[in-house]
Short mmCIF file of C-alpha atoms and ligand atoms in Angstrom, two decimals:
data_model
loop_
_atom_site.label_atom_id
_atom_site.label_comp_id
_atom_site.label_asym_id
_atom_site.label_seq_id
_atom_site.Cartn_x
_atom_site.Cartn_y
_atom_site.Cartn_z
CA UNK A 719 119.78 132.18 75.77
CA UNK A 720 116.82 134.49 76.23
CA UNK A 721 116.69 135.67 79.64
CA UNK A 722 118.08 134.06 82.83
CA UNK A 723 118.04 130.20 82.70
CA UNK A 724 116.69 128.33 85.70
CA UNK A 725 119.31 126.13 87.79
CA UNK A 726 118.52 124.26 90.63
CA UNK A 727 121.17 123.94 93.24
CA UNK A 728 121.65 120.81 94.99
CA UNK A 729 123.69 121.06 98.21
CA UNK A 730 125.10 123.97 100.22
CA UNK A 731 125.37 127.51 99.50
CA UNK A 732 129.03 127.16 98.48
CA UNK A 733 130.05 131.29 97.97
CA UNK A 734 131.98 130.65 94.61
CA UNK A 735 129.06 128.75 93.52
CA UNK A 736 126.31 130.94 94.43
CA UNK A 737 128.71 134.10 93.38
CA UNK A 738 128.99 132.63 90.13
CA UNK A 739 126.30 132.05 89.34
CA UNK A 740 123.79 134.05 90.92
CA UNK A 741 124.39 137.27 88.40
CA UNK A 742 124.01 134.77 85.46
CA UNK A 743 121.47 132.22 86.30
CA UNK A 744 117.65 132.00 88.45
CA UNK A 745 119.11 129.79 90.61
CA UNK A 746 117.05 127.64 93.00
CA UNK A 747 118.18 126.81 96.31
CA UNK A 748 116.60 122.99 97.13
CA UNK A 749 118.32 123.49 100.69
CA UNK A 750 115.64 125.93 101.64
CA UNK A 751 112.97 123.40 100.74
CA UNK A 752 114.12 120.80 103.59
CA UNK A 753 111.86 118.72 104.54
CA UNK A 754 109.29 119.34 101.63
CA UNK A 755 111.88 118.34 98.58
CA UNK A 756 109.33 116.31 96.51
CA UNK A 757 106.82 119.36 96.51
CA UNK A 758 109.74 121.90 95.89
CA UNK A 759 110.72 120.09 92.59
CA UNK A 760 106.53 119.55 91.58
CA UNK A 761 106.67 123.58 91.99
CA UNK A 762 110.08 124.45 89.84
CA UNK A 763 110.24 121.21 87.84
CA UNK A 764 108.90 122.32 84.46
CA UNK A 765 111.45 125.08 84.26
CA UNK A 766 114.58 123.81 85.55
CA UNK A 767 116.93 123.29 82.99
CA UNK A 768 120.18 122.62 84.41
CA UNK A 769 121.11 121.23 88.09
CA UNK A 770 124.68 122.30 90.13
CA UNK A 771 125.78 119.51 92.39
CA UNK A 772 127.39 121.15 95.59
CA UNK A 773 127.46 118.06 97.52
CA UNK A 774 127.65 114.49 96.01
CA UNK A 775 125.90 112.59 98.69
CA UNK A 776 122.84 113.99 96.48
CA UNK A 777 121.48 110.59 94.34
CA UNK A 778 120.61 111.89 90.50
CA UNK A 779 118.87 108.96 89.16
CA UNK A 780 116.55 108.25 86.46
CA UNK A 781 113.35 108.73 88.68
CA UNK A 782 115.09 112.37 90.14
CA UNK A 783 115.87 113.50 86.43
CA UNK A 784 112.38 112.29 85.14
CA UNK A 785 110.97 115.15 87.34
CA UNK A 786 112.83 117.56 85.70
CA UNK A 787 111.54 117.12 81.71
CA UNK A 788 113.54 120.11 80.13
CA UNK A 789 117.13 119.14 81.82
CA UNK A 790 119.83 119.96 79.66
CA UNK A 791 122.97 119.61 82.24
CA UNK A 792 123.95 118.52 85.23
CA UNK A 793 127.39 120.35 86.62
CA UNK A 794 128.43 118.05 89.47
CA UNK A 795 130.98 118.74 91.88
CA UNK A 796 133.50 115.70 92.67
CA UNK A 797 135.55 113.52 89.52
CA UNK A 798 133.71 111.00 90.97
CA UNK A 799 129.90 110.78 89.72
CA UNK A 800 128.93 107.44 90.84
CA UNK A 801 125.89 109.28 92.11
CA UNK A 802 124.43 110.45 88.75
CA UNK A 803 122.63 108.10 86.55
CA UNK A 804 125.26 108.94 83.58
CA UNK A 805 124.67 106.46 81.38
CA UNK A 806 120.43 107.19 81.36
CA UNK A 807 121.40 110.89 81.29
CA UNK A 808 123.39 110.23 78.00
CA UNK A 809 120.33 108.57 76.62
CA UNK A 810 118.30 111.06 77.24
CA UNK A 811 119.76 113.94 76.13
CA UNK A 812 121.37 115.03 79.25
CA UNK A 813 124.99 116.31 79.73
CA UNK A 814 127.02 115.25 82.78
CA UNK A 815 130.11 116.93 83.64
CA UNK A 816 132.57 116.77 86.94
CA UNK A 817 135.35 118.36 87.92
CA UNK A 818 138.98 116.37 87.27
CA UNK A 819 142.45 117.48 86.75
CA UNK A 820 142.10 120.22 89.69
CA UNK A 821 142.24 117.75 92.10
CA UNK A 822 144.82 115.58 90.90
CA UNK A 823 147.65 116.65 92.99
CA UNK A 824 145.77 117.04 96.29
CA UNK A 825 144.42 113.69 96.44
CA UNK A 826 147.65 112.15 95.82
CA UNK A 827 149.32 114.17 98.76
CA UNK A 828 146.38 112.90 100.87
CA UNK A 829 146.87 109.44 99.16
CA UNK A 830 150.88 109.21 100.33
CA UNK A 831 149.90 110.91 103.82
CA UNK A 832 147.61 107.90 104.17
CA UNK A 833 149.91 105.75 103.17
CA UNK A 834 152.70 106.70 105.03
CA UNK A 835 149.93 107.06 108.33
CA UNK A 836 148.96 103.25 107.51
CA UNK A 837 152.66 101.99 107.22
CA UNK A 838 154.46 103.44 110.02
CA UNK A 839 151.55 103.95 112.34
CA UNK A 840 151.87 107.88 112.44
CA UNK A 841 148.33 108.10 114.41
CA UNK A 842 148.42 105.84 116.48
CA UNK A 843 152.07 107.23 117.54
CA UNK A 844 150.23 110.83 117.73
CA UNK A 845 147.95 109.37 120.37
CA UNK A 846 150.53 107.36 122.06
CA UNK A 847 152.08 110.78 122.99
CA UNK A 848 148.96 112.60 123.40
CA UNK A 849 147.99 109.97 126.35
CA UNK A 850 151.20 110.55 128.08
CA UNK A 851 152.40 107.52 127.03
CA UNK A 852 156.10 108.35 126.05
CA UNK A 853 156.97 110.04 128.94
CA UNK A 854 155.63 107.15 131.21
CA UNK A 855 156.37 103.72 128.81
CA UNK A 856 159.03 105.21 126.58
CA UNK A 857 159.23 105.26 122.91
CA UNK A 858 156.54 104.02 120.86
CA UNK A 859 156.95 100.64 119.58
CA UNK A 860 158.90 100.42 116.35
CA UNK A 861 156.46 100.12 113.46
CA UNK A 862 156.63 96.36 112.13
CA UNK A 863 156.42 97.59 108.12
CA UNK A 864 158.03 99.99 106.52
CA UNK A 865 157.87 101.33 103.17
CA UNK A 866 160.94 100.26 102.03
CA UNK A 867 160.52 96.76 101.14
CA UNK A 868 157.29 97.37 99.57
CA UNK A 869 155.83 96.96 96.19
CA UNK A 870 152.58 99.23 95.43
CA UNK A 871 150.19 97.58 93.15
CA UNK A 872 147.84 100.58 91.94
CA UNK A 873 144.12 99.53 91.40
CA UNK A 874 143.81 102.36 88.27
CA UNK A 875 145.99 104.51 86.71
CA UNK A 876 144.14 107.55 85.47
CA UNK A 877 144.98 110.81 86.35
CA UNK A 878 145.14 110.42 90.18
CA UNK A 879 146.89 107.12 89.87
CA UNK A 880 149.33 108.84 87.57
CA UNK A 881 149.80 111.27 90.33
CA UNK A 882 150.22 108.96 93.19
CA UNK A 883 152.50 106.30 90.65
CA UNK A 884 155.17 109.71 90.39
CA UNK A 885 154.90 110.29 94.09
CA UNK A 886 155.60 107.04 95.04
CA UNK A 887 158.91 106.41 92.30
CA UNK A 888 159.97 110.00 94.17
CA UNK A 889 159.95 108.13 97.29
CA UNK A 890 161.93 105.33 95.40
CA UNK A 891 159.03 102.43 96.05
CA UNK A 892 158.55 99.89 93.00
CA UNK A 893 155.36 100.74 91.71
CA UNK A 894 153.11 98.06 89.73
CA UNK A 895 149.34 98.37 88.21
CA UNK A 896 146.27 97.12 87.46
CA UNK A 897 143.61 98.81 85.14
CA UNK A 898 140.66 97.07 82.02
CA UNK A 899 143.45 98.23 79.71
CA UNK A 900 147.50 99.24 79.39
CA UNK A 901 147.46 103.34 80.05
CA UNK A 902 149.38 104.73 77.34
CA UNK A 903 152.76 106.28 78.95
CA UNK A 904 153.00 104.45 82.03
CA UNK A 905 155.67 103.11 82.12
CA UNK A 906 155.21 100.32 85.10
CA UNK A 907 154.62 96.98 85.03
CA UNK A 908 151.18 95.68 84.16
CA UNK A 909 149.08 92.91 85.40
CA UNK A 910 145.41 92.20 82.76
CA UNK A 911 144.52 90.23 86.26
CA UNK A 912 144.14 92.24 89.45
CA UNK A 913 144.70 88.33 91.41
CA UNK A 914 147.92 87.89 89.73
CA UNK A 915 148.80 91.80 90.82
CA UNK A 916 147.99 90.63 94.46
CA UNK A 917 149.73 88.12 94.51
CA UNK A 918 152.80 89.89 93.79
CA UNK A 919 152.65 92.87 95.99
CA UNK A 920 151.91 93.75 99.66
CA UNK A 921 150.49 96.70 99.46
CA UNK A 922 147.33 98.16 96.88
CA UNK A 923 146.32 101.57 96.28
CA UNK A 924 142.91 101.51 94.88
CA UNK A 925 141.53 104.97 93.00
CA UNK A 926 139.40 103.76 90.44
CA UNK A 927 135.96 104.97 89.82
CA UNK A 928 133.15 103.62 92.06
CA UNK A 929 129.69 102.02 90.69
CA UNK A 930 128.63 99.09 89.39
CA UNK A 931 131.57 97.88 87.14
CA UNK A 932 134.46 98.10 90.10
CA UNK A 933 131.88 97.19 92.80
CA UNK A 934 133.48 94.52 95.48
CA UNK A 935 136.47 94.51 93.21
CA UNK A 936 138.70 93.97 96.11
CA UNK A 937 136.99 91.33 97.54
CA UNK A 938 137.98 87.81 99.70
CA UNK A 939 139.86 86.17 97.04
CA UNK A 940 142.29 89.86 96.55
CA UNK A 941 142.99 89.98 99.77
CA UNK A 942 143.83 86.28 100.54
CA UNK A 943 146.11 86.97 97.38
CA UNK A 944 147.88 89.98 98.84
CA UNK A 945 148.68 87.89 102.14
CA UNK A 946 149.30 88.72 105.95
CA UNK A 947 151.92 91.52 104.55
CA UNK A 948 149.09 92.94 102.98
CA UNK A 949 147.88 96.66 103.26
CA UNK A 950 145.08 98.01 101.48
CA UNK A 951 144.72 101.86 100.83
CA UNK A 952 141.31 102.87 99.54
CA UNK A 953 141.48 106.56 98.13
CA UNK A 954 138.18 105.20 95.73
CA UNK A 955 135.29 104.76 96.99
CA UNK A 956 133.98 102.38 99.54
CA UNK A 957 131.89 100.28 97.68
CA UNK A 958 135.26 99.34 95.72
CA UNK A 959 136.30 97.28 98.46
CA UNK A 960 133.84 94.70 100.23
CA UNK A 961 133.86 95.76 103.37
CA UNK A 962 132.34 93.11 105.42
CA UNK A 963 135.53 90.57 103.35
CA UNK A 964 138.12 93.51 104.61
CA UNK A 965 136.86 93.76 108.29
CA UNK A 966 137.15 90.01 108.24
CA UNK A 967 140.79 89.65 106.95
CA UNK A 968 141.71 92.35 109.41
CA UNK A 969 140.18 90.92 112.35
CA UNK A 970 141.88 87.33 111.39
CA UNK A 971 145.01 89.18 110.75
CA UNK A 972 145.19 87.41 107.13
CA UNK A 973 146.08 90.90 106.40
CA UNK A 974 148.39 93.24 108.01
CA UNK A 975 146.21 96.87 108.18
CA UNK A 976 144.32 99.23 105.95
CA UNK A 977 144.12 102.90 105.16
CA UNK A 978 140.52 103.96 104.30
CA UNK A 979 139.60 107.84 102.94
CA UNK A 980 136.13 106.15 101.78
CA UNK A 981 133.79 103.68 103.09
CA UNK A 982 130.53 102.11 102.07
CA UNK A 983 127.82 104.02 103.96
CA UNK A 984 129.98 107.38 104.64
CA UNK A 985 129.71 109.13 106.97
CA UNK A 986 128.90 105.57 108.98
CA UNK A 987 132.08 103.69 109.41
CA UNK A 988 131.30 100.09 110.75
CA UNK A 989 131.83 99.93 114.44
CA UNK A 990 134.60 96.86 114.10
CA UNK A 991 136.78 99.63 112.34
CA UNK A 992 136.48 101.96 114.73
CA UNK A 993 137.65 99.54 117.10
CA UNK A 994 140.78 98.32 115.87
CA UNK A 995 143.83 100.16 116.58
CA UNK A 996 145.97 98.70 113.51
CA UNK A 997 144.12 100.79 110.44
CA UNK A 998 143.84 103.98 109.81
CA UNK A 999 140.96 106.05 109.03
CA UNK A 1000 140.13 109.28 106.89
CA UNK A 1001 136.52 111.53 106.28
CA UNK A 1002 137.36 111.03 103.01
CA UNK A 1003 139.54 113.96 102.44
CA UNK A 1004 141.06 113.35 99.58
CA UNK A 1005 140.40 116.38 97.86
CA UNK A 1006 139.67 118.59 101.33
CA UNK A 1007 141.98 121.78 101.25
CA UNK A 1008 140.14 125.21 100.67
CA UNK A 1009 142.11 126.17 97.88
CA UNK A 1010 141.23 122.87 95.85
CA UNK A 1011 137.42 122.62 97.06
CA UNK A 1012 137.14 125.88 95.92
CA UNK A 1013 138.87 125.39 92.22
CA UNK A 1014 136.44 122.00 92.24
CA UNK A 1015 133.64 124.37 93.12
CA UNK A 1016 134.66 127.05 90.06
CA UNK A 1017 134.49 124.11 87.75
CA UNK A 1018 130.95 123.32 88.43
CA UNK A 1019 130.13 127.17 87.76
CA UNK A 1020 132.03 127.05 84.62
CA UNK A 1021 130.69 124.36 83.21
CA UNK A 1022 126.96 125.94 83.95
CA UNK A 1023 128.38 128.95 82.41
CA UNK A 1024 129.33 127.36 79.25
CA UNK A 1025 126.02 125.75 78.64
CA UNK A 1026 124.23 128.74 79.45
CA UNK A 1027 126.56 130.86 77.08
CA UNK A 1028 125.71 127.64 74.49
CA UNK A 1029 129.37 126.40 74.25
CA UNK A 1030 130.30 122.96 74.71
CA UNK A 1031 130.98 121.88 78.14
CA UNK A 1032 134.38 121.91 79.33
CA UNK A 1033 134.31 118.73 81.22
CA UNK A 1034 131.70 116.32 79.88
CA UNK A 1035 131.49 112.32 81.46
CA UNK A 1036 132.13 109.87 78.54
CA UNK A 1037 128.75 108.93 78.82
CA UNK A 1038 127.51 112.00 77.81
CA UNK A 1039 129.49 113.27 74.75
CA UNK A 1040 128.70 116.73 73.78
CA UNK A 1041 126.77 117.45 71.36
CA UNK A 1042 123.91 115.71 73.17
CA UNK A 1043 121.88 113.06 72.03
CA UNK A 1044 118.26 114.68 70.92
CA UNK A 1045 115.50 114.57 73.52
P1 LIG B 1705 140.33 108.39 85.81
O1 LIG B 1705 141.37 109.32 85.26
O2 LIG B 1705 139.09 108.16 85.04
O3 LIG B 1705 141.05 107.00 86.10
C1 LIG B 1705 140.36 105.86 86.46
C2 LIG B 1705 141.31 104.67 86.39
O4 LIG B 1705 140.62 103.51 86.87
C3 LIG B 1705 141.79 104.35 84.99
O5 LIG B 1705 143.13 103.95 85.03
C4 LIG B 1705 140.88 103.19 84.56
O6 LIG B 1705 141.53 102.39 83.60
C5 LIG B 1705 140.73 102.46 85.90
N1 LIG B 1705 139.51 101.65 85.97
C6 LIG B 1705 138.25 102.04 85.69
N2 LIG B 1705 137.39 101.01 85.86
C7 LIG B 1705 138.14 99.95 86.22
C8 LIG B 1705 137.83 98.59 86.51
N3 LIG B 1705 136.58 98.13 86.44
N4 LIG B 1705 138.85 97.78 86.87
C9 LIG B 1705 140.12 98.24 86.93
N5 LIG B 1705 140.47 99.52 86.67
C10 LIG B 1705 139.49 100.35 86.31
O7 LIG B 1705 139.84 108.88 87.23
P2 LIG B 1705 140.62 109.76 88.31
O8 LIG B 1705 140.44 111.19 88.00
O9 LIG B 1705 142.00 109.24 88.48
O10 LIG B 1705 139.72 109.43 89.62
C11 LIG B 1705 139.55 108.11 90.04
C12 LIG B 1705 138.52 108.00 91.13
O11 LIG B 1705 139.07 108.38 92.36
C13 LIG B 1705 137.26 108.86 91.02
O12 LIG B 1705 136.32 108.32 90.13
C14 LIG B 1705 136.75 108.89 92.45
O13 LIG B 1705 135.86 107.81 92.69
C15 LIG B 1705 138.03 108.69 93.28
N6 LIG B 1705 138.39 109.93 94.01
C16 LIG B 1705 138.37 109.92 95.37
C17 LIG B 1705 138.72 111.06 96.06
C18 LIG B 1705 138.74 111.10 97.55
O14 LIG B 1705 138.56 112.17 98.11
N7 LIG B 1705 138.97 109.98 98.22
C19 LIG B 1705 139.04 112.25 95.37
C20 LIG B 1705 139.02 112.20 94.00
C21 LIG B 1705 138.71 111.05 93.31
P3 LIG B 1705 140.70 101.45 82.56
O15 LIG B 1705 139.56 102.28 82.05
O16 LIG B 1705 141.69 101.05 81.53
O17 LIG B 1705 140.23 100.29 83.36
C1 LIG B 1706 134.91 115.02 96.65
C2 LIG B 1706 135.83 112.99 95.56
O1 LIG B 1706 135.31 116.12 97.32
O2 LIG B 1706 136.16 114.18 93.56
C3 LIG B 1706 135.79 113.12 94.09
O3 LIG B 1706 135.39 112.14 93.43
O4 LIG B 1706 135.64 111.93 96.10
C4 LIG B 1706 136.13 114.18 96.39
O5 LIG B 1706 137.10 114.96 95.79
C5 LIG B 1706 133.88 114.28 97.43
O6 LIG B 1706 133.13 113.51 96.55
C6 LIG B 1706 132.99 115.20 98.21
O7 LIG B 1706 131.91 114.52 98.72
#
């Protein structure tokens, strides 16, 4: 590539990605154009030809990459890329990556600790001592589930589910699934039909991708299914579960508590959560240790790296196989 290619950064400053990048790329910083975004991109759009994602609250849709006419890539920061237009990208000659595997085992810890918080009411016990509690009422009530006589149906069974399936055996809990098709090598019992799954267990763990094809896939009918046992862990994303259905069954107690890392409208959490004292709730965190943020945040500079070295990507969405459709 003749001479330094011009990236736009979307997001923070992150220091691995701005170290990484800085010596090899004309990068363009579109937090320093607050305010005045739309005239920012009119100014640099004709010459940017790859974008970093720092931050996935950042929308990349059609009309976004429309403004930017020589876009080759788009590096985005998260596994998750429900907030990038893949499919039109793929169709237009556009390469997505994200950034999996390096995350795998951190969001499973985070996925048990939820878990276990949601179970056996570790918060709420924190608090109780916190308020003085314990030394003026005595112990904290005795947590009404357990994890022993549960059975986990996982919602997915990629890599994180994978993960958070081993964990889970480890911690010798019967471990079901539900996914479009059979993943090759687990070796659990699968339900085709997420309401038969339900049904069955007491307990989901949902980490499947968000967007349109899992949207409100735990909705009214799942959780009915899953019964007044029922607890619902969403490591996802928010707009997996319908929310409004879930605050319902948990304020008619036709479910027994939920553990949320993700919600619809982050960082909003509706006020009825916040309110109830029987679920427990996560910033999404998933994935939030320095050590893993920052090998998340080396995979977005590698892949920008590759394309401007003209390799393949190393991470590309399926949407967007590599080569790249022509533009
Ligand atoms: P992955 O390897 O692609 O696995 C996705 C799994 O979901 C697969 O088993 C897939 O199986 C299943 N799936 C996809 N669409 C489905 C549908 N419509 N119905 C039922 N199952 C479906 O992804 P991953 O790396 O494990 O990551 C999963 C997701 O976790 C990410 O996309 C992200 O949204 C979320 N995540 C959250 C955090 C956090 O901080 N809370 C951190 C990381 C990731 P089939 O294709 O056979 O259906
Ligand atoms: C990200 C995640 O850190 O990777 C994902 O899909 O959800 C997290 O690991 C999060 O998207 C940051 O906003």
């Amino acid at each position: 590539m003749a001479g330094k290619p011009d990236v736009l950064l979307l997001g923070h400053k992150k220091p691995v990605m701005v170290k990484g990048l800085e010596p090899r790329v004309t990068l363009h910083y579109m937090i320093d154009a607050k305010g005045r975004e739309d005239e920012f991109l009119r100014s640099i759009g004709d010459k940017v030809r790859a974008v970093a994602v720092a931050y996935t609250a950042n929308r990349l849709d059609a009309a976004f990459m429309r403004k930017l006419p020589k876009l080759e890539q788009i590096s985005s920061f998260g596994v998750g890329y429900d907030h990038v237009d893949a499919k039109w990208a793929g169709e237009n000659g556009i390469i997505v990556t994200n950034t999996p595997n390096v995350l795998n085992e951190e969001v499973a810890d985070t996925a048990l600790g939820l878990l276990l918080c949601t179970v056996r009411e570790f918060p709420q016990a924190d608090r109780y001592v916190r308020a003085g509690k314990w030394a003026s009422q005595g112990h904290y009530p005795l947590s009404k589930a357990t994890l022993r006589d549960r059975t986990i149906g996982m919602v997915g069974m990629g890599r994180i589910g994978k993960a958070i399936a081993k964990r889970l055996e480890a911690f010798g809990v019967p471990v079901v699934y539900h996914t479009r098709n059979p993943q090759a090598g687990a070796g659990y019992k699968y339900y085709p039909k997420l309401l038969d799954m339900a049904r069955d267990v007491d307990t989901l763990m949902v980490i499947v991708p968000g967007g349109a094809a899992t949207r409100n896939l735990i909705n009214k009918e799942v959780l009915e299914a899953l019964g007044s046992r029922g607890i619902v862990i969403n490591m996802a994303r928010g707009s997996v579960i319908d929310e409004p259905a879930l605050i319902e069954a948990l304020k008619n107690r036709t479910i027994y508590s939920a553990g949320l890392d993700v919600f619809v409208n982050e960082p909003q959490v509706p006020k009825e959560l916040l309110e109830m004292e029987h679920v427990v709730l996560f910033p999404h965190l998933g994935s939030a240790s320095e050590a893993t943020r920052q090998a998340m945040d080396q995979l977005v500079v590698d892949n920008i790296l590759a394309w401007a070295d003209g390799k393949p990507p190393l991470t590309p969405v399926s949407e967007t196989p590599y080569p790249p459709k022509k533009k």
